[in-house]
GROMACS .gro file of C-alpha atoms in nm:
model
  280
    1UNK     CA    1  -1.223   1.195   1.403
    2UNK     CA    2  -0.962   0.991   1.269
    3UNK     CA    3  -0.647   1.101   1.159
    4UNK     CA    4  -0.575   1.127   0.793
    5UNK     CA    5  -0.386   0.836   0.608
    6UNK     CA    6   0.003   0.897   0.542
    7UNK     CA    7   0.223   0.742   0.271
    8UNK     CA    8   0.573   0.629   0.391
    9UNK     CA    9   0.797   0.921   0.431
   10UNK     CA   10   1.113   0.689   0.293
   11UNK     CA   11   1.320   0.883   0.058
   12UNK     CA   12   1.134   1.212   0.078
   13UNK     CA   13   1.285   1.548   0.145
   14UNK     CA   14   1.214   1.661   0.510
   15UNK     CA   15   1.080   2.006   0.582
   16UNK     CA   16   1.144   2.088   0.938
   17UNK     CA   17   0.867   2.272   1.120
   18UNK     CA   18   1.098   2.391   1.434
   19UNK     CA   19   0.804   2.539   1.607
   20UNK     CA   20   0.799   2.898   1.780
   21UNK     CA   21   0.965   2.773   2.118
   22UNK     CA   22   1.243   2.588   1.968
   23UNK     CA   23   1.320   2.894   1.749
   24UNK     CA   24   1.321   3.140   2.011
   25UNK     CA   25   1.433   2.969   2.313
   26UNK     CA   26   1.595   2.634   2.235
   27UNK     CA   27   1.769   2.681   1.904
   28UNK     CA   28   2.012   2.419   1.995
   29UNK     CA   29   1.754   2.164   1.981
   30UNK     CA   30   1.645   2.251   1.630
   31UNK     CA   31   2.028   2.189   1.526
   32UNK     CA   32   2.020   1.849   1.730
   33UNK     CA   33   1.701   1.764   1.535
   34UNK     CA   34   1.877   1.827   1.186
   35UNK     CA   35   2.169   1.621   1.292
   36UNK     CA   36   1.983   1.333   1.375
   37UNK     CA   37   1.775   1.349   1.059
   38UNK     CA   38   2.102   1.411   0.839
   39UNK     CA   39   2.259   1.121   1.046
   40UNK     CA   40   1.976   0.891   0.918
   41UNK     CA   41   2.034   0.997   0.573
   42UNK     CA   42   1.742   1.239   0.541
   43UNK     CA   43   1.778   1.563   0.334
   44UNK     CA   44   1.668   1.847   0.540
   45UNK     CA   45   1.529   2.168   0.433
   46UNK     CA   46   1.387   2.486   0.640
   47UNK     CA   47   1.077   2.679   0.477
   48UNK     CA   48   1.228   3.020   0.606
   49UNK     CA   49   0.851   3.156   0.580
   50UNK     CA   50   0.740   2.958   0.873
   51UNK     CA   51   0.594   3.115   1.181
   52UNK     CA   52   0.350   2.935   1.421
   53UNK     CA   53   0.108   2.655   1.359
   54UNK     CA   54  -0.186   2.876   1.519
   55UNK     CA   55  -0.193   2.650   1.824
   56UNK     CA   56  -0.214   2.935   2.091
   57UNK     CA   57  -0.511   3.117   1.914
   58UNK     CA   58  -0.703   2.772   1.870
   59UNK     CA   59  -0.673   2.665   2.196
   60UNK     CA   60  -0.782   3.014   2.313
   61UNK     CA   61  -1.123   2.960   2.106
   62UNK     CA   62  -1.005   3.233   1.827
   63UNK     CA   63  -1.066   3.017   1.526
   64UNK     CA   64  -1.086   3.290   1.286
   65UNK     CA   65  -0.732   3.400   1.381
   66UNK     CA   66  -0.582   3.032   1.395
   67UNK     CA   67  -0.735   2.991   1.032
   68UNK     CA   68  -0.552   3.290   0.927
   69UNK     CA   69  -0.211   3.158   1.058
   70UNK     CA   70  -0.298   2.815   0.899
   71UNK     CA   71  -0.336   2.974   0.572
   72UNK     CA   72   0.012   3.116   0.617
   73UNK     CA   73   0.168   2.774   0.709
   74UNK     CA   74   0.008   2.626   0.385
   75UNK     CA   75   0.233   2.871   0.172
   76UNK     CA   76   0.534   2.825   0.389
   77UNK     CA   77   0.498   2.463   0.340
   78UNK     CA   78   0.349   2.440  -0.011
   79UNK     CA   79   0.655   2.264  -0.126
   80UNK     CA   80   0.701   2.015   0.144
   81UNK     CA   81   0.697   1.621   0.086
   82UNK     CA   82   0.735   1.560   0.431
   83UNK     CA   83   0.702   1.765   0.749
   84UNK     CA   84   0.887   1.676   1.065
   85UNK     CA   85   0.852   1.872   1.377
   86UNK     CA   86   1.003   1.813   1.741
   87UNK     CA   87   0.699   1.876   1.929
   88UNK     CA   88   0.384   1.667   1.974
   89UNK     CA   89   0.174   1.947   2.063
   90UNK     CA   90   0.254   2.096   1.703
   91UNK     CA   91   0.210   1.778   1.515
   92UNK     CA   92  -0.140   1.697   1.721
   93UNK     CA   93  -0.221   2.076   1.573
   94UNK     CA   94  -0.118   2.023   1.228
   95UNK     CA   95  -0.267   1.656   1.216
   96UNK     CA   96  -0.583   1.667   1.417
   97UNK     CA   97  -0.668   2.025   1.423
   98UNK     CA   98  -0.603   2.171   1.075
   99UNK     CA   99  -0.860   1.945   0.912
  100UNK     CA  100  -1.109   2.072   1.148
  101UNK     CA  101  -1.045   2.440   1.096
  102UNK     CA  102  -1.156   2.394   0.752
  103UNK     CA  103  -1.472   2.240   0.585
  104UNK     CA  104  -1.540   2.096   0.240
  105UNK     CA  105  -1.698   2.430   0.163
  106UNK     CA  106  -1.345   2.604   0.196
  107UNK     CA  107  -1.240   2.424  -0.117
  108UNK     CA  108  -0.868   2.434  -0.160
  109UNK     CA  109  -0.790   2.550   0.187
  110UNK     CA  110  -0.970   2.228   0.286
  111UNK     CA  111  -0.769   2.007   0.068
  112UNK     CA  112  -0.437   2.197   0.179
  113UNK     CA  113  -0.539   2.133   0.532
  114UNK     CA  114  -0.598   1.752   0.440
  115UNK     CA  115  -0.240   1.763   0.271
  116UNK     CA  116  -0.068   1.892   0.571
  117UNK     CA  117  -0.220   1.680   0.814
  118UNK     CA  118  -0.100   1.361   0.582
  119UNK     CA  119   0.265   1.462   0.568
  120UNK     CA  120   0.328   1.570   0.914
  121UNK     CA  121   0.518   1.346   1.148
  122UNK     CA  122   0.640   1.381   1.500
  123UNK     CA  123   1.042   1.356   1.549
  124UNK     CA  124   1.028   1.020   1.713
  125UNK     CA  125   0.764   0.892   1.514
  126UNK     CA  126   0.904   0.969   1.194
  127UNK     CA  127   1.242   0.779   1.289
  128UNK     CA  128   1.075   0.479   1.420
  129UNK     CA  129   0.745   0.440   1.263
  130UNK     CA  130   0.792   0.627   0.944
  131UNK     CA  131   1.164   0.483   0.845
  132UNK     CA  132   1.140   0.191   1.080
  133UNK     CA  133   1.477   0.312   1.290
  134UNK     CA  134   1.489   0.240   1.624
  135UNK     CA  135   1.840   0.194   1.659
  136UNK     CA  136   2.028   0.473   1.513
  137UNK     CA  137   2.395   0.324   1.588
  138UNK     CA  138   2.464   0.593   1.858
  139UNK     CA  139   2.630   0.599   2.204
  140UNK     CA  140   2.674   0.849   2.479
  141UNK     CA  141   3.009   0.937   2.593
  142UNK     CA  142   2.945   0.782   2.947
  143UNK     CA  143   2.653   0.603   3.094
  144UNK     CA  144   2.328   0.784   3.214
  145UNK     CA  145   2.025   0.690   3.327
  146UNK     CA  146   1.680   0.827   3.171
  147UNK     CA  147   1.313   0.821   3.218
  148UNK     CA  148   1.049   0.957   3.004
  149UNK     CA  149   0.786   1.223   3.066
  150UNK     CA  150   0.488   1.174   2.825
  151UNK     CA  151   0.376   1.510   2.714
  152UNK     CA  152  -0.004   1.538   2.693
  153UNK     CA  153  -0.093   1.639   2.305
  154UNK     CA  154   0.166   1.374   2.181
  155UNK     CA  155   0.045   1.093   2.416
  156UNK     CA  156  -0.310   1.164   2.405
  157UNK     CA  157  -0.360   1.307   2.047
  158UNK     CA  158  -0.082   1.090   1.859
  159UNK     CA  159  -0.040   0.793   2.079
  160UNK     CA  160   0.340   0.896   2.106
  161UNK     CA  161   0.555   0.738   2.353
  162UNK     CA  162   0.681   0.405   2.256
  163UNK     CA  163   0.888   0.531   1.997
  164UNK     CA  164   1.089   0.759   2.202
  165UNK     CA  165   1.139   0.469   2.456
  166UNK     CA  166   1.267   0.263   2.163
  167UNK     CA  167   1.530   0.512   2.060
  168UNK     CA  168   1.656   0.556   2.428
  169UNK     CA  169   1.682   0.208   2.484
  170UNK     CA  170   1.890   0.123   2.164
  171UNK     CA  171   2.097   0.409   2.276
  172UNK     CA  172   2.441   0.309   2.385
  173UNK     CA  173   2.525   0.409   2.750
  174UNK     CA  174   2.173   0.483   2.815
  175UNK     CA  175   1.984   0.294   3.084
  176UNK     CA  176   1.592   0.371   3.084
  177UNK     CA  177   1.420   0.391   3.437
  178UNK     CA  178   1.071   0.438   3.555
  179UNK     CA  179   0.920   0.782   3.619
  180UNK     CA  180   0.599   0.733   3.859
  181UNK     CA  181   0.293   0.895   3.671
  182UNK     CA  182   0.515   0.961   3.334
  183UNK     CA  183   0.201   1.008   3.138
  184UNK     CA  184   0.039   1.286   3.410
  185UNK     CA  185   0.050   1.621   3.299
  186UNK     CA  186   0.320   1.850   3.423
  187UNK     CA  187   0.084   2.145   3.451
  188UNK     CA  188   0.194   2.348   3.165
  189UNK     CA  189  -0.078   2.339   2.925
  190UNK     CA  190   0.023   2.668   2.748
  191UNK     CA  191  -0.244   2.949   2.848
  192UNK     CA  192  -0.370   2.705   3.147
  193UNK     CA  193  -0.079   2.778   3.344
  194UNK     CA  194  -0.113   3.146   3.282
  195UNK     CA  195  -0.507   3.145   3.368
  196UNK     CA  196  -0.508   2.879   3.653
  197UNK     CA  197  -0.159   2.933   3.804
  198UNK     CA  198  -0.237   2.763   4.152
  199UNK     CA  199  -0.359   2.450   3.988
  200UNK     CA  200  -0.061   2.446   3.721
  201UNK     CA  201   0.174   2.484   4.022
  202UNK     CA  202   0.017   2.208   4.222
  203UNK     CA  203   0.041   1.980   3.938
  204UNK     CA  204   0.401   2.075   3.877
  205UNK     CA  205   0.483   2.010   4.230
  206UNK     CA  206   0.367   1.626   4.190
  207UNK     CA  207   0.539   1.590   3.880
  208UNK     CA  208   0.861   1.734   4.021
  209UNK     CA  209   0.827   1.485   4.355
  210UNK     CA  210   0.804   1.213   4.128
  211UNK     CA  211   1.096   1.328   3.954
  212UNK     CA  212   1.307   1.332   4.257
  213UNK     CA  213   1.194   1.006   4.355
  214UNK     CA  214   1.284   0.846   4.020
  215UNK     CA  215   1.630   0.663   4.003
  216UNK     CA  216   1.695   0.873   3.668
  217UNK     CA  217   1.944   1.158   3.628
  218UNK     CA  218   1.767   1.315   3.323
  219UNK     CA  219   1.418   1.316   3.233
  220UNK     CA  220   1.355   1.336   2.857
  221UNK     CA  221   1.035   1.428   2.700
  222UNK     CA  222   0.953   1.546   2.331
  223UNK     CA  223   0.804   1.893   2.399
  224UNK     CA  224   1.018   2.195   2.519
  225UNK     CA  225   0.734   2.356   2.664
  226UNK     CA  226   0.699   2.078   2.933
  227UNK     CA  227   1.058   2.097   2.956
  228UNK     CA  228   1.034   2.469   3.031
  229UNK     CA  229   0.776   2.413   3.296
  230UNK     CA  230   0.945   2.128   3.473
  231UNK     CA  231   1.294   2.231   3.474
  232UNK     CA  232   1.171   2.566   3.625
  233UNK     CA  233   1.051   2.377   3.913
  234UNK     CA  234   1.345   2.153   3.936
  235UNK     CA  235   1.575   2.479   3.937
  236UNK     CA  236   1.352   2.618   4.237
  237UNK     CA  237   1.389   2.331   4.396
  238UNK     CA  238   1.744   2.342   4.380
  239UNK     CA  239   1.750   2.008   4.213
  240UNK     CA  240   2.046   1.873   4.036
  241UNK     CA  241   1.816   1.670   3.794
  242UNK     CA  242   1.696   1.829   3.476
  243UNK     CA  243   1.480   1.758   3.164
  244UNK     CA  244   1.633   1.748   2.819
  245UNK     CA  245   1.460   1.705   2.476
  246UNK     CA  246   1.504   1.332   2.297
  247UNK     CA  247   1.679   1.499   2.001
  248UNK     CA  248   1.947   1.683   2.230
  249UNK     CA  249   2.003   1.327   2.388
  250UNK     CA  250   2.015   1.122   2.074
  251UNK     CA  251   2.251   1.406   1.937
  252UNK     CA  252   2.479   1.385   2.240
  253UNK     CA  253   2.574   1.043   2.099
  254UNK     CA  254   2.699   1.197   1.747
  255UNK     CA  255   3.004   1.388   1.870
  256UNK     CA  256   3.132   1.662   2.145
  257UNK     CA  257   2.806   1.800   2.276
  258UNK     CA  258   2.969   2.108   2.381
  259UNK     CA  259   2.995   2.221   2.002
  260UNK     CA  260   2.740   2.242   1.711
  261UNK     CA  261   2.751   1.887   1.594
  262UNK     CA  262   2.758   1.977   1.224
  263UNK     CA  263   3.070   2.162   1.283
  264UNK     CA  264   3.206   1.888   1.503
  265UNK     CA  265   3.142   1.635   1.216
  266UNK     CA  266   3.296   1.848   0.983
  267UNK     CA  267   2.978   1.829   0.791
  268UNK     CA  268   2.837   2.097   0.521
  269UNK     CA  269   2.477   2.187   0.489
  270UNK     CA  270   2.293   2.022   0.240
  271UNK     CA  271   2.235   2.220  -0.099
  272UNK     CA  272   1.892   2.396  -0.147
  273UNK     CA  273   1.677   2.329  -0.410
  274UNK     CA  274   1.549   2.657  -0.614
  275UNK     CA  275   1.221   2.695  -0.422
  276UNK     CA  276   1.107   2.923  -0.140
  277UNK     CA  277   1.282   2.685   0.109
  278UNK     CA  278   1.592   2.767   0.300
  279UNK     CA  279   1.884   2.569   0.465
  280UNK     CA  280   1.849   2.382   0.748
   0.00000   0.00000   0.00000
């Protein structure tokens, strides 16, 4: 099934879909996304009613339940002009699977699914392909070496990977190295890691071996679920290497990474239009 066509996101207000794991476990990554988006001139709003995209239920075969979550998503993002999310897997759910959850017989729900699919962008994709910005005019405080791990949903569902590498290649003081089998799954796969832990752990051990063999000090990815899986393995392996989200690496080039970046730059949050959307 072909992905729905999208109009250019330039000049449009960005509604941030932060995702469940970022919201609950990595809120700093969400702030990094906002800071980078504001750095490139985007106006960002945060629809406060947002919850989950429904992917866990969908991947478990609970289509009715995932449709219920999708209907709530439609309401939460009913005013969105452009949706940006720091997750290739969630972006894949919105772009690929929402149009499949509903049929033309569902009327307005089908139209809403098509609309959401047609305005959704993954974070790196929005910057490079949407805005045409690979060089964000940023530099890290000191030289660092990085390698990319290509998260499965983003790579295979959306064709992501090149945009993130372009952004890192243009980041001052960043050197991009190779990671063997960068496109191979880390073994997380959501419920896969719970239902098939032995196989998941074997895949993780292979990924950790490749990370340890890489010259890169830090592995970069676009999904915090993969980040969680790999950092758990590295921690148990007593490795000094770690995995970071692309947004956090880029945001380090904006100012002092030990402080919230908006505070460090002395920026005020953008004003919010009189809708149901809240501030980023």
